[in-house]
Tab-separated table of C-alpha atoms in Angstrom:
chain	number	residue	atom	x	y	z
A	1	MET	CA	4.851	-8.058	-10.611
A	2	ALA	CA	6.950	-7.978	-13.929
A	3	SER	CA	5.085	-4.747	-15.048
A	4	TRP	CA	6.146	-3.141	-11.570
A	5	LEU	CA	9.465	-4.237	-11.774
A	6	ALA	CA	9.955	-2.981	-15.154
A	7	ALA	CA	8.686	0.134	-14.317
A	8	CYS	CA	10.851	0.406	-11.345
A	9	LEU	CA	13.835	-0.293	-13.667
A	10	ALA	CA	12.710	2.120	-16.396
A	11	LEU	CA	12.935	4.692	-13.135
A	12	PRO	CA	16.400	6.929	-13.239
A	13	ALA	CA	19.112	5.749	-11.191
A	14	GLY	CA	19.867	8.253	-8.309
A	15	ALA	CA	19.845	9.018	-4.831
A	16	ALA	CA	16.439	10.664	-3.481
A	17	ASP	CA	14.551	10.810	-0.371
A	18	LEU	CA	10.793	10.026	-0.699
A	19	THR	CA	8.581	11.460	2.205
A	20	VAL	CA	5.422	9.419	2.765
A	21	SER	CA	2.872	11.165	4.744
A	22	ALA	CA	0.472	8.238	6.207
A	23	ALA	CA	-2.710	7.348	8.459
A	24	ALA	CA	-1.517	5.970	11.722
A	25	SER	CA	-3.137	2.445	11.101
A	26	LEU	CA	-0.704	2.088	8.472
A	27	THR	CA	2.428	2.732	10.772
A	28	HIS	CA	3.524	-1.097	10.985
A	29	ALA	CA	2.576	-2.306	7.391
A	30	PHE	CA	4.426	0.811	5.728
A	31	ARG	CA	7.817	0.205	7.853
A	32	ASP	CA	7.775	-2.882	6.323
A	33	LEU	CA	6.828	-1.758	2.916
A	34	ALA	CA	9.730	1.007	2.923
A	35	PRO	CA	12.688	-1.263	2.668
A	36	LEU	CA	11.267	-3.521	-0.109
A	37	PHE	CA	10.383	-0.342	-2.361
A	38	GLU	CA	13.980	1.217	-1.508
A	39	SER	CA	15.557	-2.088	-2.764
A	40	ALA	CA	13.739	-2.011	-6.105
A	41	HIS	CA	15.141	1.917	-6.057
A	42	THR	CA	19.247	2.247	-5.256
A	43	GLY	CA	19.696	5.309	-3.530
A	44	THR	CA	16.324	5.962	-2.572
A	45	ARG	CA	15.216	6.914	1.155
A	46	VAL	CA	11.699	6.357	2.109
A	47	LEU	CA	11.206	8.650	5.001
A	48	LEU	CA	7.734	7.857	6.799
A	49	ASN	CA	5.601	10.383	8.498
A	50	PHE	CA	2.460	9.084	11.019
A	51	GLY	CA	-0.616	10.619	12.227
A	52	ALA	CA	-4.348	10.961	12.272
A	53	SER	CA	-5.186	11.811	8.314
A	54	GLY	CA	-6.643	14.848	9.299
A	55	ALA	CA	-3.573	16.487	11.334
A	56	LEU	CA	-1.458	15.169	7.861
A	57	LEU	CA	-3.800	17.199	5.913
A	58	GLN	CA	-3.303	20.363	8.025
A	59	GLN	CA	0.314	19.691	7.306
A	60	LEU	CA	0.194	19.454	3.990
A	61	ASP	CA	-1.964	22.731	3.446
A	62	MET	CA	0.648	24.712	5.135
A	63	GLY	CA	3.398	23.476	2.719
A	64	ALA	CA	5.011	20.259	4.616
A	65	PRO	CA	7.565	18.774	1.817
A	66	VAL	CA	6.123	15.544	1.584
A	67	ASP	CA	5.526	13.376	-1.791
A	68	VAL	CA	3.060	10.733	-1.238
A	69	PHE	CA	-0.156	10.749	0.841
A	70	ALA	CA	-2.365	7.919	1.821
A	71	SER	CA	-5.119	8.847	4.153
A	72	ALA	CA	-7.182	6.419	5.784
A	73	ASP	CA	-10.618	7.375	4.249
A	74	GLN	CA	-12.074	8.833	1.399
A	75	GLU	CA	-13.228	12.298	2.756
A	76	THR	CA	-9.833	13.616	4.038
A	77	MET	CA	-8.375	12.573	0.503
A	78	ASP	CA	-11.390	14.544	-0.961
A	79	GLN	CA	-10.224	17.691	0.788
A	80	ALA	CA	-6.674	17.283	-0.103
A	81	GLN	CA	-7.996	16.945	-4.050
A	82	ALA	CA	-9.841	20.014	-3.527
A	83	LYS	CA	-7.198	21.982	-2.491
A	84	GLY	CA	-5.115	20.936	-5.230
A	85	LEU	CA	-2.641	19.246	-3.004
A	86	VAL	CA	-2.752	16.039	-4.776
A	87	ARG	CA	-2.776	14.808	-8.416
A	88	ALA	CA	-6.431	13.429	-8.420
A	89	ALA	CA	-5.619	11.450	-11.663
A	90	GLN	CA	-3.424	9.277	-10.154
A	91	ARG	CA	-5.114	8.785	-7.021
A	92	ARG	CA	-5.732	5.151	-6.082
A	93	ASP	CA	-7.525	2.940	-3.431
A	94	PHE	CA	-4.945	0.635	-2.598
A	95	VAL	CA	-6.286	-1.150	1.008
A	96	SER	CA	-9.899	-2.067	2.937
A	97	ASN	CA	-10.106	-2.340	6.600
A	98	THR	CA	-13.004	-2.982	9.209
A	99	LEU	CA	-14.413	-1.303	12.301
A	100	VAL	CA	-13.996	-3.208	15.517
A	101	VAL	CA	-14.996	-2.604	19.650
A	102	VAL	CA	-12.078	-3.589	21.809
A	103	VAL	CA	-11.836	-4.264	25.354
A	104	PRO	CA	-9.164	-4.974	27.808
A	105	ALA	CA	-7.955	-8.813	27.598
A	106	ALA	CA	-8.427	-8.479	31.220
A	107	ALA	CA	-12.429	-7.074	30.634
A	108	THR	CA	-15.276	-9.256	32.657
A	109	HIS	CA	-17.736	-7.017	30.804
A	110	VAL	CA	-17.475	-8.099	26.853
A	111	PRO	CA	-20.194	-6.115	24.470
A	112	LYS	CA	-22.356	-8.541	22.103
A	113	ALA	CA	-23.878	-5.637	20.474
A	114	VAL	CA	-23.043	-2.079	20.207
A	115	ALA	CA	-26.052	-1.249	22.319
A	116	GLU	CA	-24.686	-2.417	25.274
A	117	LEU	CA	-21.809	0.381	25.430
A	118	ALA	CA	-24.825	2.436	26.771
A	119	GLN	CA	-24.982	0.158	29.855
A	120	PRO	CA	-23.293	1.372	33.294
A	121	ALA	CA	-20.467	-1.131	33.179
A	122	TYR	CA	-19.009	0.973	30.460
A	123	GLN	CA	-18.375	4.466	31.589
A	124	ARG	CA	-15.475	5.454	29.499
A	125	ILE	CA	-15.289	4.549	25.762
A	126	ALA	CA	-12.104	5.353	23.523
A	127	ILE	CA	-13.196	7.268	20.226
A	128	GLY	CA	-11.357	8.948	17.597
A	129	LEU	CA	-12.250	12.619	17.590
A	130	PRO	CA	-14.462	12.740	14.418
A	131	ALA	CA	-13.058	16.154	13.690
A	132	SER	CA	-9.936	14.794	12.633
A	133	VAL	CA	-9.756	11.195	13.090
A	134	PRO	CA	-11.260	8.755	10.460
A	135	VAL	CA	-11.889	5.846	12.443
A	136	GLY	CA	-13.850	8.672	14.744
A	137	ARG	CA	-15.915	9.484	11.938
A	138	TYR	CA	-16.733	5.813	10.938
A	139	THR	CA	-17.883	5.468	14.353
A	140	ARG	CA	-19.548	8.536	14.857
A	141	ARG	CA	-21.764	7.496	11.531
A	142	ALA	CA	-22.254	4.315	12.424
A	143	LEU	CA	-23.632	4.900	15.902
A	144	GLU	CA	-25.722	7.658	14.647
A	145	ALA	CA	-27.281	5.404	11.958
A	146	THR	CA	-28.690	3.053	15.017
A	147	GLY	CA	-29.538	5.761	17.001
A	148	GLN	CA	-26.985	5.275	19.827
A	149	TRP	CA	-24.325	8.164	19.038
A	150	ALA	CA	-25.948	10.679	21.828
A	151	ALA	CA	-25.930	7.743	24.523
A	152	ILE	CA	-22.311	6.767	23.763
A	153	GLU	CA	-20.970	10.307	23.255
A	154	ARG	CA	-21.476	10.910	26.574
A	155	LYS	CA	-18.880	8.538	27.679
A	156	ALA	CA	-16.289	9.482	24.836
A	157	VAL	CA	-12.442	9.495	25.670
A	158	GLY	CA	-11.218	11.569	22.907
A	159	ALA	CA	-8.288	10.168	21.244
A	160	ASN	CA	-5.696	11.879	18.407
A	161	ASN	CA	-5.433	8.886	16.423
A	162	VAL	CA	-6.499	5.195	16.089
A	163	ARG	CA	-3.333	4.129	18.060
A	164	GLN	CA	-3.926	6.255	20.835
A	165	ALA	CA	-7.589	5.017	21.079
A	166	LEU	CA	-5.908	1.707	20.877
A	167	ASP	CA	-3.382	2.183	23.974
A	168	TYR	CA	-5.884	3.486	26.235
A	169	VAL	CA	-7.757	0.254	25.557
A	170	ALA	CA	-4.476	-1.842	26.212
A	171	ARG	CA	-3.543	-0.176	29.709
A	172	ALA	CA	-7.377	-0.663	30.826
A	173	GLU	CA	-7.940	2.904	30.846
A	174	VAL	CA	-11.307	3.062	29.282
A	175	ASP	CA	-13.755	0.145	29.424
A	176	ALA	CA	-13.878	-0.410	25.528
A	177	GLY	CA	-12.718	1.278	21.869
A	178	PHE	CA	-13.382	1.705	18.335
A	179	VAL	CA	-10.436	0.915	16.663
A	180	TYR	CA	-9.736	-1.105	13.123
A	181	ALA	CA	-9.326	-4.396	12.827
A	182	THR	CA	-5.856	-4.722	11.692
A	183	ASP	CA	-4.673	-2.211	15.164
A	184	ALA	CA	-6.350	-4.532	17.393
A	185	ALA	CA	-4.956	-7.381	15.929
A	186	LEU	CA	-1.657	-5.874	17.190
A	187	MET	CA	-2.140	-6.409	20.749
A	188	PRO	CA	-3.675	-9.849	20.865
A	189	ASP	CA	-2.367	-10.302	24.284
A	190	LYS	CA	-3.854	-6.737	25.769
A	191	VAL	CA	-6.973	-6.260	23.724
A	192	LYS	CA	-9.811	-8.563	22.219
A	193	VAL	CA	-12.008	-7.688	19.906
A	194	ALA	CA	-15.513	-7.676	21.102
A	195	LEU	CA	-17.502	-7.428	17.529
A	196	THR	CA	-17.119	-5.694	14.334
A	197	VAL	CA	-19.437	-2.965	13.660
A	198	ALA	CA	-21.003	-2.550	10.613
A	199	THR	CA	-19.842	0.794	8.475
A	200	ALA	CA	-22.817	2.936	6.333
A	201	THR	CA	-19.701	3.161	3.417
A	202	PRO	CA	-16.719	0.607	3.321
A	203	ILE	CA	-13.092	1.672	4.929
A	204	LEU	CA	-11.250	2.331	2.081
A	205	TYR	CA	-7.981	3.928	2.196
A	206	PRO	CA	-6.728	6.135	-0.786
A	207	VAL	CA	-3.420	6.971	-1.472
A	208	ALA	CA	-2.049	9.940	-4.116
A	209	PRO	CA	0.983	11.891	-5.129
A	210	LEU	CA	1.223	15.113	-3.922
A	211	ALA	CA	0.892	18.038	-6.920
A	212	ALA	CA	3.930	19.570	-5.494
A	213	SER	CA	6.194	16.991	-5.065
A	214	ALA	CA	9.926	17.327	-5.776
A	215	ASN	CA	10.242	13.966	-6.640
A	216	ALA	CA	7.411	13.349	-8.996
A	217	ALA	CA	8.146	10.299	-11.256
A	218	LEU	CA	9.218	8.390	-7.770
A	219	ALA	CA	6.339	9.537	-6.250
A	220	SER	CA	4.044	8.159	-8.691
A	221	ARG	CA	5.971	4.844	-8.369
A	222	PHE	CA	5.381	4.332	-4.922
A	223	VAL	CA	1.454	4.911	-5.510
A	224	GLU	CA	1.704	1.777	-8.188
A	225	PHE	CA	3.813	-0.021	-5.713
A	226	LEU	CA	1.214	0.182	-3.077
A	227	VAL	CA	-1.086	-1.444	-5.445
A	228	SER	CA	1.441	-4.289	-6.750
A	229	PRO	CA	1.418	-8.061	-5.680
A	230	PRO	CA	4.502	-7.444	-3.293
A	231	ALA	CA	3.424	-4.663	-1.636
A	232	GLN	CA	-0.298	-6.210	-1.463
A	233	ALA	CA	1.480	-9.398	-0.211
A	234	VAL	CA	2.651	-7.524	2.882
A	235	LEU	CA	-0.450	-5.524	3.737
A	236	ALA	CA	-2.486	-8.500	3.719
A	237	LYS	CA	-0.219	-9.811	6.073
A	238	HIS	CA	-0.806	-6.923	8.382
A	239	GLY	CA	-4.599	-7.892	8.105
A	240	PHE	CA	-5.595	-5.438	5.196
A	241	GLY	CA	-8.068	-6.330	2.943
A	242	ARG	CA	-8.393	-5.480	-1.083
A	243	PRO	CA	-9.679	-2.181	-1.741
């Protein structure tokens, strides 16, 4: 903590806006983290932009004025790095998460295994769109690994981000959904976790400053802030694990 505070104090003072584009699943945590970072950098405003990681990458590729990018998966950050959009040397993994299946709180059918989702009792299943939503990619790969993707894909209700998948389940518009454990914890009165799904690779969130950032030093400080003890404590409060 001391080293992070020292780095903050070494940063030149002055008003600045820092724009952070982050995966939808980070919404609540980053809204708590922004004031903490601002309090250590007088005059700084952290402007938050949330969405599916793939959609955020498209915005960056089109020249959106962003300083920091936090993705929910490695693949999206790999693409950003390949395009030269982020500073690869400063890329850091800062949290981990878990994939779970949730059902509406009042559901009478609760699966004990993923294979049960192929049964007639489950007609509609919320799944993030694999092409642009990391939780959807994790879901598809987990189901493909066990040979269940074909049966469950037919029932899929596509979600543009993990929060939309959660909302579908919370409103009982679907019979089940695949979301992150951190998102499920946001609505304990509306959804219940049926089971945890094993993923082929750990769910690790990377963050990196943008190569075109107009506030390079501040962007780097924010990335380092995310792995500092104060930020990690906030992230843990929101259910995220250490990387």
